[in-house]
Short mmCIF file of C-alpha atoms in Angstrom, two decimals:
data_model
loop_
_atom_site.label_atom_id
_atom_site.label_comp_id
_atom_site.label_asym_id
_atom_site.label_seq_id
_atom_site.Cartn_x
_atom_site.Cartn_y
_atom_site.Cartn_z
CA UNK A 81 12.60 -27.85 -99.23
CA UNK A 82 11.36 -25.28 -101.68
CA UNK A 83 13.13 -21.93 -101.47
CA UNK A 84 10.98 -18.88 -101.93
CA UNK A 85 12.61 -16.27 -104.11
CA UNK A 86 11.45 -12.65 -104.06
CA UNK A 87 11.57 -11.13 -107.48
CA UNK A 88 14.11 -8.34 -107.66
CA UNK A 89 11.34 -6.03 -108.77
CA UNK A 90 9.65 -6.56 -105.34
CA UNK A 91 12.66 -6.89 -103.05
CA UNK A 92 14.56 -3.95 -104.53
CA UNK A 93 12.00 -1.24 -103.75
CA UNK A 94 11.23 -2.79 -100.36
CA UNK A 95 14.92 -2.81 -99.46
CA UNK A 96 15.24 0.84 -100.51
CA UNK A 97 12.25 1.82 -98.39
CA UNK A 98 13.63 -0.01 -95.36
CA UNK A 99 17.06 1.50 -95.90
CA UNK A 100 15.58 5.00 -96.22
CA UNK A 101 13.53 4.60 -93.04
CA UNK A 102 16.50 3.19 -91.16
CA UNK A 103 18.77 6.03 -92.30
CA UNK A 104 16.11 8.62 -91.47
CA UNK A 105 15.68 7.21 -87.95
CA UNK A 106 19.44 7.10 -87.44
CA UNK A 107 19.71 10.70 -88.66
CA UNK A 108 16.94 11.87 -86.33
CA UNK A 109 18.48 9.97 -83.43
CA UNK A 110 21.90 11.43 -84.12
CA UNK A 111 20.43 14.91 -84.50
CA UNK A 112 18.63 14.57 -81.18
CA UNK A 113 21.78 13.31 -79.49
CA UNK A 114 23.99 16.01 -80.95
CA UNK A 115 21.79 18.97 -79.99
CA UNK A 116 23.36 20.63 -76.96
CA UNK A 117 21.43 21.22 -73.78
CA UNK A 118 21.22 24.91 -72.87
CA UNK A 119 21.16 26.40 -69.38
CA UNK A 120 20.61 30.15 -69.10
CA UNK A 121 21.50 31.40 -65.61
CA UNK A 122 20.53 34.94 -64.64
CA UNK A 123 20.90 36.83 -61.39
CA UNK A 124 19.31 40.18 -60.53
CA UNK A 125 21.41 43.37 -60.32
CA UNK A 126 24.78 41.62 -60.32
CA UNK A 127 27.25 44.26 -61.47
CA UNK A 128 30.07 43.09 -63.71
CA UNK A 129 32.40 44.90 -61.32
CA UNK A 130 31.30 42.61 -58.48
CA UNK A 131 33.17 39.65 -59.96
CA UNK A 132 36.81 38.67 -60.23
CA UNK A 133 36.85 38.15 -64.00
CA UNK A 134 36.10 41.80 -64.82
CA UNK A 135 38.75 43.25 -62.54
CA UNK A 136 38.09 46.56 -60.84
CA UNK A 137 38.27 47.66 -57.25
CA UNK A 138 36.27 44.69 -55.84
CA UNK A 139 38.12 41.91 -57.66
CA UNK A 140 40.70 41.52 -54.90
CA UNK A 141 37.91 40.47 -52.52
CA UNK A 142 37.47 37.31 -54.64
CA UNK A 143 33.65 37.43 -54.54
CA UNK A 144 32.95 34.93 -57.35
CA UNK A 145 35.49 32.07 -57.61
CA UNK A 146 33.01 29.65 -59.24
CA UNK A 147 31.88 32.18 -61.82
CA UNK A 148 35.46 33.18 -62.54
CA UNK A 149 36.34 29.54 -63.18
CA UNK A 150 33.34 29.22 -65.50
CA UNK A 151 34.62 32.26 -67.38
CA UNK A 152 38.06 30.68 -67.73
CA UNK A 153 36.44 27.70 -69.43
CA UNK A 154 34.49 29.74 -71.96
CA UNK A 155 34.17 33.25 -73.38
CA UNK A 156 33.85 36.42 -71.32
CA UNK A 157 32.16 39.39 -73.01
CA UNK A 158 33.84 42.61 -71.92
CA UNK A 159 31.27 44.91 -73.52
CA UNK A 160 27.82 43.49 -72.84
CA UNK A 161 25.13 46.08 -72.10
CA UNK A 162 21.49 46.23 -71.13
CA UNK A 163 19.12 48.29 -73.30
CA UNK A 164 16.80 49.41 -70.46
CA UNK A 165 18.30 48.94 -66.99
CA UNK A 166 15.32 47.83 -64.95
CA UNK A 167 14.05 44.32 -64.20
CA UNK A 168 10.85 43.85 -66.22
CA UNK A 169 11.88 45.64 -69.44
CA UNK A 170 15.26 43.90 -69.48
CA UNK A 171 13.63 40.49 -69.10
CA UNK A 172 11.16 41.34 -71.86
CA UNK A 173 14.03 42.21 -74.22
CA UNK A 174 15.74 38.92 -73.38
CA UNK A 175 12.53 36.99 -74.01
CA UNK A 176 11.69 38.76 -77.29
CA UNK A 177 15.00 39.86 -78.81
CA UNK A 178 13.39 43.31 -79.15
CA UNK A 179 13.87 46.79 -77.71
CA UNK A 180 11.30 48.15 -75.28
CA UNK A 181 9.27 50.33 -77.63
CA UNK A 182 8.82 47.36 -79.99
CA UNK A 183 7.88 44.69 -77.44
CA UNK A 184 5.70 47.14 -75.48
CA UNK A 185 7.36 46.69 -72.07
CA UNK A 186 8.66 50.15 -71.18
CA UNK A 187 8.55 50.03 -67.39
CA UNK A 188 7.95 47.83 -64.36
CA UNK A 189 4.18 47.70 -64.80
CA UNK A 190 3.82 46.82 -68.48
CA UNK A 191 2.94 43.17 -69.09
CA UNK A 192 4.63 41.05 -71.74
CA UNK A 193 1.87 39.46 -73.82
CA UNK A 194 1.93 35.68 -73.58
CA UNK A 195 2.08 35.52 -77.38
CA UNK A 196 5.41 37.35 -77.18
CA UNK A 197 7.18 34.72 -75.09
CA UNK A 198 9.19 34.13 -78.22
CA UNK A 199 12.31 32.48 -76.85
CA UNK A 200 10.67 29.38 -75.32
CA UNK A 201 8.31 29.19 -78.28
CA UNK A 202 11.21 28.99 -80.72
CA UNK A 203 13.12 26.52 -78.55
CA UNK A 204 10.12 24.18 -78.41
CA UNK A 205 9.89 24.27 -82.22
CA UNK A 206 13.48 23.00 -82.25
CA UNK A 207 12.62 19.99 -80.10
CA UNK A 208 13.68 21.30 -76.70
CA UNK A 209 12.05 20.64 -73.34
CA UNK A 210 11.70 24.09 -71.76
CA UNK A 211 11.66 25.09 -68.10
CA UNK A 212 11.64 28.40 -66.22
CA UNK A 213 12.56 28.34 -62.50
CA UNK A 214 13.07 31.34 -60.21
CA UNK A 215 12.45 35.04 -60.74
CA UNK A 216 10.17 35.71 -63.72
CA UNK A 217 8.85 39.28 -63.13
CA UNK A 218 6.95 39.54 -66.42
CA UNK A 219 3.49 39.47 -64.75
CA UNK A 220 1.66 37.13 -67.13
CA UNK A 221 1.86 33.34 -66.85
CA UNK A 222 5.02 31.88 -68.43
CA UNK A 223 2.74 29.55 -70.34
CA UNK A 224 5.10 29.04 -73.31
CA UNK A 225 7.34 26.89 -71.09
CA UNK A 226 6.69 23.17 -70.63
CA UNK A 227 7.37 23.63 -66.92
CA UNK A 228 7.61 26.62 -64.62
CA UNK A 229 8.03 27.42 -60.94
CA UNK A 230 8.36 31.17 -60.54
CA UNK A 231 8.39 33.82 -57.83
CA UNK A 232 5.47 36.28 -57.68
CA UNK A 233 6.95 39.60 -58.79
CA UNK A 234 10.15 40.18 -56.82
CA UNK A 235 9.47 37.26 -54.54
CA UNK A 236 10.80 36.95 -50.99
CA UNK A 237 14.35 36.38 -49.85
CA UNK A 238 13.21 34.03 -47.09
CA UNK A 239 10.63 31.24 -47.27
CA UNK A 240 9.76 32.04 -50.89
CA UNK A 241 6.40 31.26 -52.48
CA UNK A 242 6.33 30.00 -56.08
CA UNK A 243 3.59 30.03 -58.68
CA UNK A 244 3.22 26.74 -60.51
CA UNK A 245 1.01 25.20 -63.17
CA UNK A 246 -1.95 23.37 -61.62
CA UNK A 247 -5.70 22.88 -61.49
CA UNK A 248 -6.51 26.50 -60.73
CA UNK A 249 -6.05 29.43 -63.09
CA UNK A 250 -2.84 31.46 -62.96
CA UNK A 251 -1.71 32.81 -60.50
CA UNK A 252 -3.60 30.76 -57.90
CA UNK A 253 -1.51 27.57 -57.77
CA UNK A 254 1.29 28.18 -55.28
CA UNK A 255 3.80 26.28 -53.16
CA UNK A 256 6.05 27.56 -50.37
CA UNK A 257 9.48 26.41 -49.23
CA UNK A 258 11.49 27.23 -46.11
CA UNK A 259 14.93 28.73 -46.47
CA UNK A 260 16.84 31.43 -48.32
CA UNK A 261 15.69 32.05 -51.89
CA UNK A 262 19.10 31.43 -53.48
CA UNK A 263 19.30 27.99 -51.86
CA UNK A 264 15.63 27.21 -52.49
CA UNK A 265 15.66 28.17 -56.17
CA UNK A 266 18.75 26.03 -56.73
CA UNK A 267 17.03 23.16 -54.89
CA UNK A 268 14.05 23.48 -57.23
CA UNK A 269 16.34 23.39 -60.26
CA UNK A 270 17.92 20.17 -58.99
CA UNK A 271 14.46 18.75 -58.29
CA UNK A 272 13.50 19.45 -61.90
CA UNK A 273 16.49 17.45 -63.09
CA UNK A 274 15.81 14.57 -60.70
CA UNK A 275 12.03 14.24 -60.83
CA UNK A 276 10.45 16.22 -63.67
CA UNK A 277 12.66 16.60 -66.73
CA UNK A 278 12.43 12.97 -67.82
CA UNK A 279 14.95 10.91 -69.77
CA UNK A 280 13.54 10.67 -73.29
CA UNK A 281 16.82 11.90 -74.80
CA UNK A 282 15.42 15.22 -75.97
CA UNK A 283 17.60 18.30 -75.28
CA UNK A 284 16.51 20.77 -72.64
CA UNK A 285 16.46 24.55 -72.35
CA UNK A 286 16.44 25.70 -68.73
CA UNK A 287 16.16 29.28 -67.50
CA UNK A 288 17.51 29.34 -63.93
CA UNK A 289 16.85 32.79 -62.46
CA UNK A 290 17.97 33.91 -59.02
CA UNK A 291 16.53 36.80 -57.02
CA UNK A 292 19.85 37.80 -55.46
CA UNK A 293 21.62 40.17 -55.21
CA UNK A 294 18.60 42.48 -55.63
CA UNK A 295 17.91 44.89 -52.78
CA UNK A 296 17.24 44.93 -49.92
CA UNK A 297 20.21 42.52 -49.80
CA UNK A 298 18.77 40.04 -47.29
CA UNK A 299 21.66 37.61 -47.25
CA UNK A 300 21.69 34.10 -45.82
CA UNK A 301 22.67 34.42 -42.11
CA UNK A 302 25.52 31.96 -42.60
CA UNK A 303 27.37 34.73 -44.48
CA UNK A 304 27.06 37.26 -41.65
CA UNK A 305 30.80 37.17 -40.96
CA UNK A 306 31.84 37.25 -44.62
CA UNK A 307 33.91 40.43 -45.23
CA UNK A 308 33.13 41.58 -41.68
CA UNK A 309 36.69 42.73 -41.04
CA UNK A 310 37.42 43.88 -44.60
CA UNK A 311 37.43 47.47 -45.80
CA UNK A 312 35.53 47.64 -49.07
CA UNK A 313 37.35 49.89 -51.57
CA UNK A 314 35.31 53.01 -52.24
CA UNK A 315 34.90 54.86 -55.55
CA UNK A 316 36.30 58.38 -55.63
CA UNK A 317 33.01 59.68 -57.03
CA UNK A 318 31.28 58.66 -53.81
CA UNK A 319 32.62 61.95 -52.44
CA UNK A 320 34.08 64.07 -55.23
CA UNK A 321 32.71 64.70 -58.74
CA UNK A 322 32.74 68.45 -59.42
CA UNK A 323 32.59 68.20 -63.25
CA UNK A 324 30.18 65.28 -63.58
CA UNK A 325 26.63 65.52 -64.85
CA UNK A 326 24.37 68.29 -66.11
CA UNK A 327 21.42 70.33 -64.93
CA UNK A 328 19.29 67.24 -65.52
CA UNK A 329 21.29 65.20 -63.02
CA UNK A 330 22.87 67.80 -60.70
CA UNK A 331 19.84 70.05 -60.44
CA UNK A 332 19.50 73.80 -60.91
CA UNK A 333 22.59 75.44 -59.43
CA UNK A 334 23.76 72.00 -58.22
CA UNK A 335 20.70 71.74 -55.97
CA UNK A 336 20.90 67.94 -55.91
CA UNK A 337 24.60 67.73 -55.06
CA UNK A 338 26.33 67.96 -51.69
CA UNK A 339 29.95 69.04 -51.62
CA UNK A 340 30.77 66.00 -49.48
CA UNK A 341 28.75 62.90 -48.83
CA UNK A 342 25.37 61.68 -49.90
CA UNK A 343 24.04 63.49 -52.96
CA UNK A 344 21.58 60.62 -53.29
CA UNK A 345 19.81 61.83 -50.15
CA UNK A 346 18.57 64.91 -51.99
CA UNK A 347 17.24 63.09 -55.03
CA UNK A 348 15.62 60.15 -53.28
CA UNK A 349 16.20 60.27 -49.55
CA UNK A 350 14.71 56.85 -48.80
CA UNK A 351 17.58 55.36 -50.85
CA UNK A 352 20.33 57.22 -49.00
CA UNK A 353 22.99 54.93 -47.56
CA UNK A 354 22.94 56.90 -44.31
CA UNK A 355 19.13 56.85 -44.04
CA UNK A 356 18.78 53.18 -44.94
CA UNK A 357 21.60 51.83 -42.80
CA UNK A 358 21.20 54.27 -39.89
CA UNK A 359 24.83 55.35 -39.65
CA UNK A 360 24.11 58.93 -38.67
CA UNK A 361 25.84 60.29 -35.60
CA UNK A 362 29.32 59.90 -37.07
CA UNK A 363 31.76 62.79 -36.44
CA UNK A 364 31.44 64.02 -40.05
CA UNK A 365 29.07 63.54 -42.95
CA UNK A 366 31.84 61.84 -44.94
CA UNK A 367 32.40 59.32 -42.16
CA UNK A 368 28.67 58.63 -41.94
CA UNK A 369 28.53 58.08 -45.68
CA UNK A 370 31.53 55.76 -45.56
CA UNK A 371 30.07 53.69 -42.72
CA UNK A 372 26.77 53.33 -44.55
CA UNK A 373 28.54 52.48 -47.82
CA UNK A 374 30.55 49.74 -46.11
CA UNK A 375 27.35 48.21 -44.75
CA UNK A 376 25.62 48.44 -48.14
CA UNK A 377 28.43 46.75 -50.05
CA UNK A 378 28.97 44.01 -47.48
CA UNK A 379 25.29 43.08 -47.57
CA UNK A 380 25.33 43.13 -51.36
CA UNK A 381 28.47 41.00 -51.61
CA UNK A 382 27.12 38.50 -49.09
CA UNK A 383 24.20 37.97 -51.47
CA UNK A 384 26.69 37.56 -54.32
CA UNK A 385 28.63 35.02 -52.25
CA UNK A 386 25.45 32.99 -51.77
CA UNK A 387 24.88 32.99 -55.53
CA UNK A 388 28.42 31.88 -56.30
CA UNK A 389 28.35 29.08 -53.73
CA UNK A 390 25.06 27.76 -55.12
CA UNK A 391 26.37 27.88 -58.66
CA UNK A 392 29.35 25.83 -57.52
CA UNK A 393 26.90 23.31 -56.05
CA UNK A 394 24.92 23.26 -59.30
CA UNK A 395 28.00 22.84 -61.49
CA UNK A 396 29.15 19.90 -59.35
CA UNK A 397 25.75 18.28 -59.89
CA UNK A 398 25.99 18.67 -63.68
CA UNK A 399 29.43 17.06 -63.69
CA UNK A 400 28.24 14.18 -61.51
CA UNK A 401 25.28 13.53 -63.83
CA UNK A 402 27.37 13.64 -67.01
CA UNK A 403 25.72 16.84 -68.23
CA UNK A 404 28.74 19.14 -68.10
CA UNK A 405 30.24 18.61 -71.55
CA UNK A 406 27.19 18.62 -73.83
CA UNK A 407 25.53 21.57 -72.12
CA UNK A 408 25.90 25.22 -73.08
CA UNK A 409 26.01 27.36 -69.94
CA UNK A 410 25.26 31.06 -70.14
CA UNK A 411 25.66 33.33 -67.13
CA UNK A 412 24.48 36.93 -66.96
CA UNK A 413 22.46 39.40 -64.89
CA UNK A 414 19.34 41.30 -65.92
CA UNK A 415 21.38 44.53 -65.68
CA UNK A 416 24.26 46.11 -63.82
CA UNK A 417 24.23 47.97 -60.51
CA UNK A 418 25.55 51.25 -59.16
CA UNK A 419 27.84 50.32 -56.28
CA UNK A 420 28.47 53.81 -54.93
CA UNK A 421 29.72 55.38 -58.15
CA UNK A 422 28.46 58.98 -58.34
CA UNK A 423 27.12 58.31 -54.83
CA UNK A 424 24.35 56.14 -56.29
CA UNK A 425 22.95 52.73 -55.60
CA UNK A 426 20.38 50.87 -57.73
CA UNK A 427 20.51 50.89 -61.56
CA UNK A 428 18.41 52.71 -64.26
CA UNK A 429 21.07 55.28 -65.16
CA UNK A 430 22.97 55.03 -68.44
CA UNK A 431 26.19 55.29 -66.47
CA UNK A 432 28.59 52.45 -66.94
CA UNK A 433 28.07 50.43 -63.78
CA UNK A 434 24.32 50.38 -64.32
CA UNK A 435 24.30 49.22 -67.95
CA UNK A 436 27.33 46.89 -67.97
CA UNK A 437 26.15 43.26 -67.70
CA UNK A 438 28.37 40.28 -66.94
CA UNK A 439 28.18 37.66 -69.69
CA UNK A 440 29.90 34.26 -69.87
CA UNK A 441 29.24 31.50 -72.40
CA UNK A 442 30.76 28.06 -71.87
CA UNK A 443 30.40 25.57 -74.76
CA UNK A 444 33.42 23.27 -75.18
CA UNK A 445 32.41 22.16 -78.70
CA UNK A 446 32.49 25.73 -79.99
CA UNK A 447 34.01 28.24 -77.58
CA UNK A 448 37.73 28.39 -76.93
CA UNK A 449 38.67 28.20 -73.26
CA UNK A 450 39.82 31.45 -71.72
CA UNK A 451 38.65 33.59 -74.64
CA UNK A 452 37.38 37.15 -74.36
CA UNK A 453 35.80 39.58 -76.76
CA UNK A 454 35.46 43.35 -76.65
CA UNK A 455 32.78 43.47 -79.37
CA UNK A 456 29.66 45.34 -78.27
CA UNK A 457 26.66 43.15 -77.55
CA UNK A 458 23.41 43.79 -75.69
CA UNK A 459 20.55 41.82 -74.20
CA UNK A 460 18.46 41.85 -77.41
CA UNK A 461 21.18 39.56 -78.82
CA UNK A 462 20.58 36.80 -76.28
CA UNK A 463 17.47 35.21 -77.83
CA UNK A 464 18.81 35.12 -81.41
CA UNK A 465 22.04 33.57 -80.13
CA UNK A 466 20.34 30.86 -78.07
CA UNK A 467 18.05 29.97 -80.98
CA UNK A 468 20.98 29.58 -83.37
CA UNK A 469 22.93 27.54 -80.82
CA UNK A 470 19.90 25.23 -80.68
CA UNK A 471 20.04 24.73 -84.45
CA UNK A 472 17.49 27.33 -85.52
CA UNK A 473 17.57 30.60 -87.42
CA UNK A 474 16.99 34.06 -86.03
CA UNK A 475 13.36 35.09 -86.57
CA UNK A 476 12.84 38.21 -88.66
CA UNK A 477 10.85 39.89 -85.88
CA UNK A 478 13.86 39.98 -83.54
CA UNK A 479 15.94 43.17 -83.53
CA UNK A 480 19.04 41.74 -81.85
CA UNK A 481 21.78 39.81 -83.62
CA UNK A 482 23.11 36.30 -83.07
CA UNK A 483 26.52 36.19 -81.39
CA UNK A 484 27.35 32.69 -82.62
CA UNK A 485 30.11 33.85 -85.00
CA UNK A 486 31.67 35.75 -82.10
CA UNK A 487 31.53 32.60 -79.97
CA UNK A 488 33.35 30.77 -82.76
CA UNK A 489 36.15 33.32 -82.53
CA UNK A 490 35.21 35.43 -85.56
CA UNK A 491 34.58 39.16 -85.61
CA UNK A 492 31.80 39.85 -88.14
CA UNK A 493 32.69 42.75 -90.43
CA UNK A 494 29.25 44.32 -90.05
CA UNK A 495 28.93 43.96 -86.27
CA UNK A 496 27.60 46.98 -84.37
CA UNK A 497 30.09 49.57 -83.16
CA UNK A 498 27.71 51.14 -80.63
CA UNK A 499 24.70 50.18 -78.52
CA UNK A 500 21.45 52.05 -77.82
CA UNK A 501 19.97 52.57 -74.37
CA UNK A 502 16.74 54.03 -73.02
CA UNK A 503 15.24 54.43 -69.55
CA UNK A 504 11.57 55.42 -69.60
CA UNK A 505 10.47 55.73 -65.96
CA UNK A 506 10.71 59.49 -65.47
CA UNK A 507 11.07 60.26 -61.73
CA UNK A 508 9.18 57.11 -60.80
CA UNK A 509 10.06 55.00 -57.80
CA UNK A 510 13.68 56.16 -57.62
CA UNK A 511 13.41 59.69 -58.98
CA UNK A 512 15.68 59.25 -61.98
CA UNK A 513 15.02 61.34 -65.12
CA UNK A 514 13.99 59.60 -68.32
CA UNK A 515 16.79 59.50 -70.90
CA UNK A 516 18.26 57.74 -73.88
CA UNK A 517 21.63 57.60 -75.55
CA UNK A 518 24.27 55.71 -77.43
CA UNK A 519 27.53 54.15 -76.25
CA UNK A 520 30.47 53.38 -78.51
CA UNK A 521 33.72 51.79 -77.36
CA UNK A 522 35.27 55.15 -76.55
CA UNK A 523 32.40 57.60 -76.05
CA UNK A 524 28.95 57.93 -74.54
CA UNK A 525 26.24 60.44 -75.45
CA UNK A 526 23.16 60.79 -73.21
CA UNK A 527 20.05 62.96 -73.62
CA UNK A 528 17.86 63.54 -70.56
CA UNK A 529 14.47 64.61 -71.89
CA UNK A 530 12.78 64.76 -68.49
CA UNK A 531 9.15 63.72 -69.14
CA UNK A 532 7.11 60.62 -68.41
CA UNK A 533 5.60 58.82 -71.39
CA UNK A 534 2.26 58.21 -69.64
CA UNK A 535 0.57 61.59 -69.17
CA UNK A 536 -2.13 60.09 -66.94
CA UNK A 537 0.51 59.12 -64.36
CA UNK A 538 2.77 62.12 -64.70
CA UNK A 539 0.98 64.32 -62.18
CA UNK A 540 1.23 61.65 -59.49
CA UNK A 541 4.97 61.08 -59.70
CA UNK A 542 7.17 61.64 -56.67
CA UNK A 543 10.10 63.98 -57.02
CA UNK A 544 12.47 66.06 -54.95
CA UNK A 545 13.25 68.83 -57.40
CA UNK A 546 13.72 71.94 -55.34
CA UNK A 547 14.19 74.83 -57.74
CA UNK A 548 11.48 77.41 -58.40
CA UNK A 549 11.36 76.84 -62.17
CA UNK A 550 10.04 73.30 -61.80
CA UNK A 551 8.30 73.31 -58.44
CA UNK A 552 4.86 73.65 -60.05
CA UNK A 553 5.44 70.94 -62.66
CA UNK A 554 5.59 67.75 -60.68
CA UNK A 555 7.49 65.05 -62.54
CA UNK A 556 9.13 67.32 -65.14
CA UNK A 557 12.89 67.86 -65.06
CA UNK A 558 15.20 69.90 -67.31
CA UNK A 559 16.32 68.58 -70.68
CA UNK A 560 20.11 68.30 -70.95
CA UNK A 561 22.92 66.48 -72.77
CA UNK A 562 25.92 64.68 -71.31
CA UNK A 563 28.97 63.36 -73.16
CA UNK A 564 31.81 61.27 -71.73
CA UNK A 565 35.19 60.32 -73.15
CA UNK A 566 35.37 56.74 -71.88
CA UNK A 567 38.94 56.19 -73.04
CA UNK A 568 40.35 59.06 -71.00
CA UNK A 569 37.62 59.23 -68.38
CA UNK A 570 36.33 55.67 -67.76
CA UNK A 571 34.69 56.70 -64.48
CA UNK A 572 32.57 59.33 -66.28
CA UNK A 573 33.62 62.17 -64.00
CA UNK A 574 33.75 64.99 -66.56
CA UNK A 575 30.83 65.94 -68.80
CA UNK A 576 32.53 67.15 -72.00
CA UNK A 577 29.37 68.07 -73.90
CA UNK A 578 30.22 71.77 -74.07
CA UNK A 579 33.89 71.23 -74.82
CA UNK A 580 34.55 72.47 -78.42
CA UNK A 581 37.27 69.84 -78.83
CA UNK A 582 34.58 67.15 -78.93
CA UNK A 583 32.09 68.91 -81.23
CA UNK A 584 32.91 66.79 -84.27
CA UNK A 585 32.52 63.45 -82.48
CA UNK A 586 29.36 64.65 -80.71
CA UNK A 587 27.78 65.71 -84.01
CA UNK A 588 28.68 62.34 -85.50
CA UNK A 589 27.18 60.48 -82.54
CA UNK A 590 24.02 62.58 -82.68
CA UNK A 591 23.54 61.65 -86.32
CA UNK A 592 24.10 57.98 -85.47
CA UNK A 593 21.70 58.24 -82.53
CA UNK A 594 18.99 59.70 -84.74
CA UNK A 595 19.43 56.98 -87.35
CA UNK A 596 19.50 54.24 -84.70
CA UNK A 597 16.26 55.48 -83.16
CA UNK A 598 14.64 55.35 -86.56
CA UNK A 599 15.87 51.81 -87.27
CA UNK A 600 14.76 50.51 -83.86
CA UNK A 601 11.24 51.98 -83.83
CA UNK A 602 12.28 54.40 -81.06
CA UNK A 603 11.05 57.67 -82.55
CA UNK A 604 8.13 58.23 -80.13
CA UNK A 605 5.38 58.58 -82.70
CA UNK A 606 2.92 57.52 -79.98
CA UNK A 607 4.29 60.12 -77.54
CA UNK A 608 4.16 63.52 -79.24
CA UNK A 609 4.88 65.39 -75.98
CA UNK A 610 8.21 63.55 -75.79
CA UNK A 611 8.99 64.09 -79.46
CA UNK A 612 8.39 67.82 -79.05
CA UNK A 613 11.00 68.08 -76.29
CA UNK A 614 13.50 65.94 -78.20
CA UNK A 615 13.16 68.04 -81.35
CA UNK A 616 13.33 71.31 -79.40
CA UNK A 617 16.54 70.44 -77.56
CA UNK A 618 18.31 68.31 -80.14
CA UNK A 619 20.71 71.08 -81.11
CA UNK A 620 21.22 72.55 -77.65
#
């Protein structure tokens, strides 16, 4: 039989082409296999202090055993802060890697442009399937995701409705499920894994967002007896804080402060513990406040318990499906929560409990088990970090910084030593003055400028300011500075702004604050009425 011989000049190049193609396919296959899956889990208003891993007065109640275990298997961030402590702006910063004045979402009503859904856009470029399930609260359709099933606005605690992609235009395609939202959202996440995600081998990026423990703390009835016979430890500042605050927060001649009991009732009475939980009729005001506080915290922690139990259920599922080891798991909340400190509930304030976010990252291939860091990070850092973990590079338009080096156990030499904060919603909804400031590891400087950015809305704002000087200027509150020594006064009970011993550090922080505002596009060029107040009172 005649043997056919390919000339080397033909076979050689053909072999090289085949080898190149084979190697390229193997490389792409390996790359696809090696990319980690990423699950970003976020609750609403879960204070870092309402966990075991952060210690504090509630840790002994053991409210979060599953989260604490997750933290022990990854890195816990001790100094993670929100940049604007309210739902929609915080979520916009997480989605864009930008501060509020840059991404345009200053308050609850601003919409995040669909073109600015940067995080899922970047993840899709890197080959990830993307999904968003649960609380969205950014108004516009989450169209950058491959799949979504999201609550309308806040959504309901019971029998929640979800908006989905379908034949009709957003937001008209909806489905409803029976049950408690924490259970239902987790069910929908599991359904995505089982019936929608597919098995093409591509990595996935899932945002799993829970409504709880947002007010009004409608817990699953099965937790009704949880903590029923426990006394919840109370913060001292619930009753006693004679040197806290300033005219901006205490009112003229302390008009917003009671000597004992619920100061919150004077600023926004519909948020008073006593008014909300109907515990009047107690022998003393202090006892009424305590009874209402106990009810508030038990309802809140029952919502937290529901979250933790569902996360345990979800983690068990990942392990069963072989997804536990090659999946990065991030846990956080959209902000912190005041749990009675300074006699406040809700968030918004620049006080510690409001701005301190829990943050855990578990990634066995990179993050050492049981590690912690005290480096200062904030929620603009989340998107750059997730993008780099997915194999990409931080986009130039993002203002945050990737935390990947920190996750590897390194402390970058040029990492920030302070974090900027700003709350814009002057006396809106919860009657809290607009303010901004800067927090370092040991100190905090806050400026309350007391005006709303939108002059068209300012005259319609609700307020309970009861001194003659401001009674005819609805929505305007006094400008004032506050300064706290966090090392010696971690509960922020003594405003040291007028203490000469701190003048040097205050002057230094003011200079840093001014420079930071310039770098972050926070100088209010579009709001001259705000800039006028800031300039006038800068040296007060």
